[in-house]
């Protein structure tokens, strides 16, 4: 497995993974798949020197998963040293260490870019995501109770933070 910067031609694979999750899971509260124009807008936001997207691929460029940095609050300049993490592994490849490979690359990259804090929103019962975050030094900030509604469930969201000045 190789972790590399995503390129525009990865967009179909990126959104195949995310749109599947949107339609079938509660790990994103988005309800509708992102269409081509929304995918392009997302890509334009993810400039590699500031908000990179990393792809985990095999030798033939089949994508196992991806992880990205995004603005925590778009157009709110005072948050410029803080970034939000997203990570999505294609269903057949979960639980095989792909998430760990991506975080192992993403966290130093975030520090190198100059971010001070990473934040993450995790559906509160998502044990795989919580474990992954804890393994990479994220700490609990707190729980937002009952903020989400999807697939006939009322959902809590855990906020986690990673202080990038701490090397763990
Ligand atoms: C959450 C996710 C990114 C984790 O990536 P992954 O490649 O499946 O996880 P890894 O194999 O790298 O394992 C990471 C840690 O989670 C644990 N883990 C993996 N799958 C698990 C599961 N189903 N239940 C409990 N723990 C699990 C692993 O044991 C490992 O912890 P450890 O090193 O302390 O043993 C991935 O499962 C995923 O994309 N899930 C759906 C989308 C999602 O939840 N995205 C995150 C939104 S916040």
Coordinates of N, CA and C and ligand atoms in Angstrom, one line a residue:
X1 N 0.8 -1.2 0.0 CA 0.0 0.0 0.0 C 0.9 1.3 0.0
X2 N 0.4 2.2 -0.8 CA 1.2 3.5 -0.9 C 0.2 4.6 -0.4
X3 N 0.8 5.5 0.4 CA 0.0 6.7 0.7 C 0.6 7.9 -0.1
X4 N -0.2 8.6 -0.9 CA 0.3 9.7 -1.7 C -0.8 10.8 -1.7
X5 N -0.3 12.0 -2.2 CA -1.3 13.0 -2.3 C -2.3 12.6 -3.4
X6 N -3.6 12.9 -3.2 CA -4.6 12.7 -4.2 C -4.4 13.7 -5.3
X7 N -4.9 13.2 -6.5 CA -4.9 14.1 -7.7 C -6.3 14.2 -8.2
X8 N -6.5 15.1 -9.1 CA -7.9 15.4 -9.5 C -8.6 14.1 -10.1
X9 N -7.7 13.3 -10.7 CA -8.3 12.1 -11.4 C -8.7 11.0 -10.3
X10 N -8.4 11.3 -9.0 CA -8.9 10.4 -8.0 C -10.3 10.7 -7.5
X11 N -10.9 11.9 -8.0 CA -12.1 12.3 -7.5 C -13.2 11.3 -7.5
X12 N -13.3 10.5 -8.6 CA -14.4 9.5 -8.7 C -14.2 8.5 -7.6
X13 N -13.0 8.0 -7.4 CA -12.8 7.0 -6.3 C -13.1 7.6 -4.9
X14 N -12.6 8.9 -4.7 CA -12.9 9.5 -3.4 C -14.4 9.6 -3.1
X15 N -15.1 10.0 -4.1 CA -16.6 10.2 -3.9 C -17.4 8.9 -4.0
X16 N -16.8 7.9 -4.6 CA -17.5 6.6 -4.6 C -17.5 6.1 -3.1
X17 N -16.3 6.3 -2.4 CA -16.3 5.9 -1.0 C -17.2 6.8 -0.1
X18 N -17.1 8.1 -0.3 CA -17.8 9.0 0.6 C -19.3 8.9 0.3
X19 N -19.7 8.9 -1.0 CA -21.2 8.8 -1.3 C -21.8 7.5 -0.8
X20 N -21.0 6.4 -0.9 CA -21.5 5.2 -0.3 C -21.8 5.3 1.2
X21 N -20.9 6.0 1.9 CA -21.1 6.2 3.3 C -22.3 7.1 3.6
X22 N -22.4 8.1 2.7 CA -23.6 9.1 2.9 C -24.9 8.3 2.8
X23 N -25.0 7.4 1.8 CA -26.2 6.7 1.6 C -26.5 5.6 2.6
X24 N -25.4 5.0 3.2 CA -25.6 3.8 4.0 C -25.3 3.9 5.5
X25 N -24.6 5.0 5.8 CA -24.0 5.0 7.2 C -24.4 6.3 8.0
X26 N -24.0 6.3 9.2 CA -24.2 7.4 10.1 C -22.9 8.2 10.5
X27 N -21.8 7.8 9.8 CA -20.6 8.4 10.1 C -20.4 9.7 9.5
X28 N -21.2 10.1 8.6 CA -21.4 11.4 8.1 C -22.9 11.7 8.2
X29 N -23.2 13.0 8.6 CA -24.6 13.3 8.7 C -25.2 13.9 7.4
X30 N -24.3 14.0 6.4 CA -24.8 14.4 5.1 C -25.9 13.3 4.7
X31 N -26.9 13.8 4.0 CA -28.0 12.9 3.6 C -28.0 12.6 2.1
X32 N -27.5 13.6 1.4 CA -27.5 13.4 -0.1 C -26.1 13.3 -0.7
X33 N -25.9 12.4 -1.6 CA -24.6 12.2 -2.2 C -24.2 13.5 -2.9
X34 N -22.9 13.8 -2.9 CA -22.3 15.0 -3.5 C -22.3 14.8 -5.0
X35 N -22.8 15.7 -5.8 CA -22.8 15.6 -7.2 C -21.6 16.3 -7.8
X36 N -21.4 16.2 -9.1 CA -20.2 16.6 -9.8 C -19.8 18.0 -9.4
X37 N -20.7 19.0 -9.4 CA -20.3 20.4 -9.2 C -19.9 20.5 -7.7
X38 N -20.5 19.8 -6.8 CA -20.1 19.9 -5.4 C -18.8 19.2 -5.2
X39 N -18.5 18.2 -5.9 CA -17.2 17.5 -5.8 C -16.1 18.4 -6.3
X40 N -16.4 19.1 -7.3 CA -15.4 20.1 -7.9 C -15.1 21.2 -6.8
X41 N -16.2 21.7 -6.2 CA -16.0 22.8 -5.2 C -15.2 22.3 -4.1
X42 N -15.4 21.0 -3.6 CA -14.7 20.4 -2.5 C -13.2 20.3 -2.9
X43 N -13.0 19.9 -4.2 CA -11.6 19.7 -4.6 C -10.8 21.0 -4.6
X44 N -11.5 22.1 -5.1 CA -10.9 23.4 -5.2 C -10.5 23.9 -3.8
X45 N -11.2 23.5 -2.8 CA -10.9 23.9 -1.4 C -9.7 23.2 -0.9
X46 N -9.4 22.0 -1.4 CA -8.4 21.1 -0.9 C -7.1 21.3 -1.6
X47 N -6.5 22.5 -1.5 CA -5.2 22.7 -2.1 C -4.1 22.0 -1.3
X48 N -3.2 21.3 -2.0 CA -2.3 20.4 -1.3 C -1.4 21.1 -0.3
X49 N -1.0 22.4 -0.6 CA -0.1 23.0 0.4 C -0.8 23.5 1.6
X50 N -2.1 23.4 1.7 CA -2.8 23.9 2.8 C -3.8 22.9 3.4
X51 N -4.6 22.3 2.6 CA -5.7 21.4 3.0 C -5.6 20.1 2.1
X52 N -4.5 19.3 2.4 CA -4.2 18.2 1.5 C -5.3 17.0 1.6
X53 N -5.3 16.2 0.6 CA -6.1 15.0 0.6 C -5.1 13.9 0.3
X54 N -5.0 12.9 1.2 CA -4.0 11.8 1.0 C -4.8 10.6 0.6
X55 N -4.3 9.8 -0.3 CA -5.0 8.6 -0.8 C -4.1 7.4 -0.5
X56 N -4.8 6.3 0.0 CA -4.1 5.0 0.2 C -4.5 4.2 -1.0
X57 N -3.5 3.8 -1.8 CA -3.8 3.1 -3.0 C -2.9 1.8 -3.1
X58 N -3.2 0.9 -4.0 CA -2.3 -0.2 -4.4 C -1.5 0.2 -5.6
X59 N -0.7 -0.8 -6.1 CA 0.1 -0.5 -7.3 C -0.6 -0.1 -8.5
X60 N -1.9 -0.6 -8.6 CA -2.7 -0.2 -9.8 C -3.6 1.0 -9.5
X61 N -3.3 1.7 -8.4 CA -4.1 2.9 -8.1 C -5.5 2.6 -7.6
X62 N -5.8 1.4 -7.3 CA -7.1 1.1 -6.6 C -7.1 1.8 -5.3
X63 N -8.1 2.6 -5.0 CA -8.1 3.3 -3.7 C -8.7 2.6 -2.6
X64 N -8.0 2.4 -1.5 CA -8.5 1.8 -0.3 C -9.2 2.8 0.6
X65 N -8.7 4.0 0.6 CA -9.3 5.0 1.4 C -8.6 6.3 1.3
X66 N -9.1 7.3 2.0 CA -8.5 8.7 1.9 C -8.7 9.4 3.2
X67 N -7.9 10.4 3.4 CA -8.0 11.3 4.6 C -7.6 12.7 4.1
X68 N -8.3 13.7 4.8 CA -8.0 15.1 4.4 C -8.0 16.0 5.6
X69 N -7.4 17.2 5.3 CA -7.6 18.3 6.2 C -8.5 19.3 5.6
X70 N -9.3 19.9 6.4 CA -10.3 21.0 5.9 C -10.3 22.1 6.9
X71 N -10.8 23.3 6.4 CA -11.0 24.4 7.4 C -12.0 23.9 8.4
X72 N -11.7 24.3 9.7 CA -12.6 24.0 10.8 C -13.9 24.8 10.6
X73 N -13.7 26.1 10.3 CA -14.8 27.0 10.0 C -14.5 27.8 8.8
X74 N -15.1 27.5 7.7 CA -14.8 28.2 6.5 C -15.0 29.7 6.6
X75 N -14.1 30.5 6.1 CA -14.2 32.0 6.1 C -14.1 32.6 7.5
X76 N -13.7 31.9 8.5 CA -13.5 32.4 9.9 C -12.0 32.4 10.1
X77 N -11.3 33.5 9.8 CA -9.9 33.6 9.7 C -9.1 33.2 11.0
X78 N -9.7 33.5 12.1 CA -9.1 33.3 13.4 C -8.8 31.8 13.7
X79 N -9.4 30.9 12.9 CA -9.2 29.5 13.1 C -8.1 29.0 12.1
X80 N -7.2 29.9 11.6 CA -6.3 29.4 10.5 C -5.3 28.5 11.0
X81 N -5.0 28.3 12.3 CA -4.1 27.3 12.8 C -4.7 26.0 13.2
X82 N -6.0 25.9 12.9 CA -6.8 24.7 13.3 C -7.4 24.1 12.0
X83 N -7.4 22.8 12.0 CA -7.9 22.1 10.8 C -8.8 20.9 11.3
X84 N -9.7 20.6 10.4 CA -10.6 19.4 10.7 C -10.1 18.2 9.9
X85 N -10.1 17.1 10.5 CA -9.6 15.8 9.9 C -10.9 15.0 9.4
X86 N -10.7 14.5 8.2 CA -11.7 13.5 7.7 C -11.0 12.2 7.2
X87 N -11.6 11.1 7.5 CA -11.0 9.9 7.0 C -12.1 8.9 6.6
X88 N -11.9 8.2 5.4 CA -12.9 7.3 4.9 C -12.2 6.1 4.3
X89 N -12.5 5.0 4.7 CA -11.9 3.8 4.2 C -13.0 3.0 3.4
X90 N -12.8 2.5 2.2 CA -13.8 1.7 1.5 C -14.1 0.5 2.4
X91 N -15.4 0.2 2.4 CA -15.9 -0.9 3.3 C -15.1 -2.2 3.3
X92 N -14.7 -2.7 2.1 CA -14.0 -4.0 2.1 C -12.7 -3.9 2.7
X93 N -12.1 -2.7 2.9 CA -10.7 -2.6 3.4 C -10.6 -2.1 4.8
X94 N -11.7 -2.0 5.5 CA -11.7 -1.5 6.9 C -11.1 -2.6 7.8
X95 N -10.5 -2.1 8.9 CA -10.0 -3.0 9.9 C -8.7 -3.7 9.5
X96 N -8.0 -3.2 8.5 CA -6.8 -3.8 8.0 C -5.6 -2.8 8.1
X97 N -5.7 -1.8 8.9 CA -4.6 -0.9 9.1 C -4.5 0.3 8.1
X98 N -5.5 0.4 7.2 CA -5.4 1.5 6.2 C -5.5 2.8 6.9
X99 N -6.5 2.9 7.9 CA -6.7 4.2 8.6 C -5.4 4.6 9.3
X100 N -4.7 3.6 9.9 CA -3.5 4.0 10.7 C -2.4 4.5 9.7
X101 N -2.3 3.9 8.5 CA -1.3 4.4 7.6 C -1.6 5.8 7.2
X102 N -2.9 6.1 7.0 CA -3.3 7.4 6.5 C -3.0 8.5 7.6
X103 N -3.4 8.1 8.9 CA -3.2 9.1 10.0 C -1.7 9.3 10.2
X104 N -0.9 8.2 10.0 CA 0.5 8.3 10.2 C 1.2 9.3 9.3
X105 N 0.6 9.4 8.1 CA 1.1 10.4 7.1 C 0.4 11.8 7.3
X106 N -0.8 11.8 7.7 CA -1.6 13.1 7.7 C -1.1 14.0 8.9
X107 N -0.8 13.4 10.0 CA -0.6 14.2 11.2 C 0.8 14.9 11.1
X108 N 1.8 14.3 10.7 CA 3.1 15.1 10.4 C 2.9 16.1 9.4
X109 N 2.1 15.8 8.4 CA 1.8 16.7 7.3 C 1.1 18.0 7.8
X110 N 0.2 17.8 8.7 CA -0.6 18.9 9.3 C 0.4 19.8 10.1
X111 N 1.3 19.1 10.8 CA 2.3 19.9 11.6 C 3.2 20.7 10.7
X112 N 3.6 20.0 9.6 CA 4.5 20.7 8.7 C 3.9 21.9 8.0
X113 N 2.6 21.8 7.8 CA 1.8 22.9 7.1 C 1.8 24.1 8.1
X114 N 1.8 23.8 9.4 CA 1.7 24.9 10.4 C 0.5 24.9 11.3
X115 N -0.3 23.8 11.2 CA -1.5 23.8 12.0 C -1.0 23.5 13.5
X116 N -1.8 24.1 14.4 CA -1.5 23.9 15.8 C -2.4 22.8 16.5
X117 N -3.6 22.8 16.0 CA -4.6 21.9 16.5 C -5.4 21.2 15.4
X118 N -5.6 19.9 15.6 CA -6.6 19.2 14.7 C -7.8 18.9 15.5
X119 N -9.0 19.0 14.8 CA -10.2 18.6 15.5 C -10.9 17.6 14.6
X120 N -11.8 16.8 15.3 CA -12.5 15.8 14.6 C -13.9 15.6 15.2
X121 N -14.9 15.4 14.4 CA -16.2 15.1 14.8 C -16.4 13.6 14.5
X122 N -16.8 12.8 15.6 CA -17.0 11.4 15.4 C -18.3 11.0 16.0
X123 N -19.1 10.3 15.2 CA -20.4 9.8 15.7 C -20.0 8.9 16.9
X124 N -20.7 9.2 18.1 CA -20.2 8.8 19.4 C -20.1 7.3 19.6
X125 N -20.8 6.5 18.8 CA -20.7 5.0 19.0 C -19.7 4.4 18.0
X126 N -19.0 5.2 17.2 CA -18.1 4.7 16.2 C -16.7 4.3 16.8
X127 N -16.7 3.1 17.3 CA -15.5 2.6 18.0 C -14.3 2.6 17.2
X128 N -14.4 2.2 15.9 CA -13.2 2.1 15.1 C -12.6 3.5 14.9
X129 N -13.4 4.5 14.7 CA -12.9 5.8 14.5 C -12.3 6.4 15.8
X130 N -13.0 6.1 16.9 CA -12.5 6.6 18.2 C -11.1 6.0 18.5
X131 N -11.0 4.7 18.3 CA -9.8 4.0 18.6 C -8.6 4.6 17.8
X132 N -9.0 4.8 16.5 CA -7.9 5.3 15.6 C -7.5 6.7 16.1
X133 N -8.4 7.5 16.4 CA -8.0 8.9 16.9 C -7.2 8.8 18.2
X134 N -7.6 8.0 19.2 CA -6.9 7.9 20.4 C -5.5 7.4 20.2
X135 N -5.4 6.4 19.3 CA -4.0 5.8 19.0 C -3.1 6.9 18.5
X136 N -3.6 7.9 17.8 CA -2.8 9.0 17.3 C -2.8 10.3 18.1
X137 N -3.1 10.1 19.4 CA -2.9 11.2 20.3 C -4.1 12.2 20.5
X138 N -5.2 11.9 19.8 CA -6.4 12.7 20.0 C -7.0 12.5 21.4
X139 N -7.5 13.5 22.0 CA -8.1 13.5 23.3 C -9.6 14.0 23.2
X140 N -10.4 13.4 24.1 CA -11.8 13.8 24.1 C -12.0 15.3 24.5
X141 N -12.8 16.1 23.8 CA -13.2 17.4 24.2 C -14.6 17.3 24.9
X142 N -15.4 16.5 24.3 CA -16.8 16.4 24.9 C -17.7 15.8 23.9
X143 N -19.0 15.6 24.3 CA -20.0 15.0 23.5 C -21.1 16.1 23.2
X144 N -21.5 16.2 22.0 CA -22.7 16.9 21.7 C -23.8 15.9 21.6
X145 N -24.8 16.1 22.5 CA -25.8 15.1 22.6 C -27.0 15.3 21.7
X146 N -27.4 14.3 21.0 CA -28.7 14.4 20.2 C -28.7 15.4 19.1
X147 N -27.5 15.6 18.5 CA -27.4 16.7 17.5 C -27.7 16.2 16.1
X148 N -27.7 14.8 15.9 CA -27.8 14.3 14.5 C -29.1 13.4 14.4
X149 N -29.7 13.4 13.2 CA -30.8 12.5 12.9 C -30.5 11.9 11.6
X150 N -30.3 10.5 11.6 CA -30.1 9.9 10.3 C -30.5 8.4 10.4
X151 N -31.1 7.9 9.4 CA -31.5 6.4 9.3 C -32.3 6.1 10.6
X152 N -33.2 6.9 10.9 CA -34.1 6.7 12.1 C -33.4 6.6 13.4
X153 N -32.2 7.2 13.5 CA -31.5 7.2 14.8 C -31.2 8.6 15.2
X154 N -31.3 8.9 16.5 CA -30.8 10.2 17.0 C -29.4 10.0 17.5
X155 N -28.5 10.9 17.1 CA -27.1 10.6 17.2 C -26.3 11.6 18.0
X156 N -25.4 11.1 18.8 CA -24.5 12.0 19.5 C -23.2 12.1 18.7
X157 N -22.5 13.2 19.0 CA -21.2 13.5 18.3 C -20.1 13.7 19.3
X158 N -19.0 13.0 19.2 CA -17.8 13.3 20.0 C -16.9 14.2 19.3
X159 N -16.4 15.2 20.0 CA -15.4 16.1 19.5 C -14.1 15.7 20.0
X160 N -13.1 15.5 19.2 CA -11.8 15.2 19.7 C -10.8 16.2 19.1
X161 N -9.7 16.4 19.9 CA -8.7 17.3 19.5 C -7.3 16.7 19.6
X162 N -6.4 17.2 18.7 CA -5.0 16.7 18.8 C -4.1 18.0 18.8
X163 N -3.4 18.1 19.9 CA -2.5 19.2 20.0 C -1.2 18.8 19.3
X164 N -0.9 19.5 18.2 CA 0.2 19.1 17.3 C 1.6 19.5 17.9
X165 N 1.6 20.3 19.0 CA 2.8 20.6 19.6 C 3.4 19.4 20.4
X166 N 2.5 18.4 20.7 CA 2.9 17.2 21.4 C 3.2 16.2 20.3
X167 N 4.5 15.6 20.4 CA 4.8 14.5 19.5 C 4.6 13.3 20.3
X168 N 3.7 12.4 19.8 CA 3.4 11.1 20.5 C 3.7 10.0 19.6
Ligands
LIG1 C1 -13.0 4.5 11.2 C2 -12.0 4.1 10.0 C3 -11.4 5.4 9.3 C4 -10.8 3.3 10.7 O1 -9.9 2.9 9.7 P1 -9.6 1.4 9.5 O2 -8.6 1.2 8.4 O3 -10.8 0.6 9.4 O4 -8.9 1.1 10.9 P2 -7.5 0.4 11.2 O5 -7.5 -1.0 10.7 O6 -6.4 1.3 10.8 O7 -7.5 0.4 12.8 C5 -7.5 1.5 13.6 C6 -7.9 1.2 15.1 O8 -9.3 0.9 15.1 C7 -9.5 -0.4 15.6 N1 -10.6 -0.9 14.9 C8 -10.7 -1.1 13.5 N2 -11.9 -1.5 13.2 C9 -12.6 -1.6 14.4 C10 -14.0 -2.0 14.7 N3 -14.8 -2.4 13.7 N4 -14.3 -2.0 16.0 C11 -13.5 -1.6 16.9 N5 -12.2 -1.2 16.7 C12 -11.8 -1.2 15.4 C13 -8.2 -1.2 15.3 O9 -8.1 -2.3 16.2 C14 -7.2 -0.1 15.5 O10 -6.9 0.2 16.9 P3 -5.6 -0.4 17.6 O11 -4.5 -0.1 16.8 O12 -5.6 0.3 18.9 O13 -5.8 -1.9 17.7 C15 -12.7 3.2 9.0 O14 -13.1 2.0 9.6 C16 -13.9 3.8 8.3 O15 -13.7 4.5 7.3 N6 -15.1 3.7 8.8 C17 -16.3 4.3 8.2 C18 -16.2 5.8 8.0 C19 -15.8 6.5 9.3 O16 -16.2 6.1 10.4 N7 -14.9 7.5 9.1 C20 -14.5 8.3 10.2 C21 -15.5 9.4 10.5 S1 -15.1 10.3 11.9

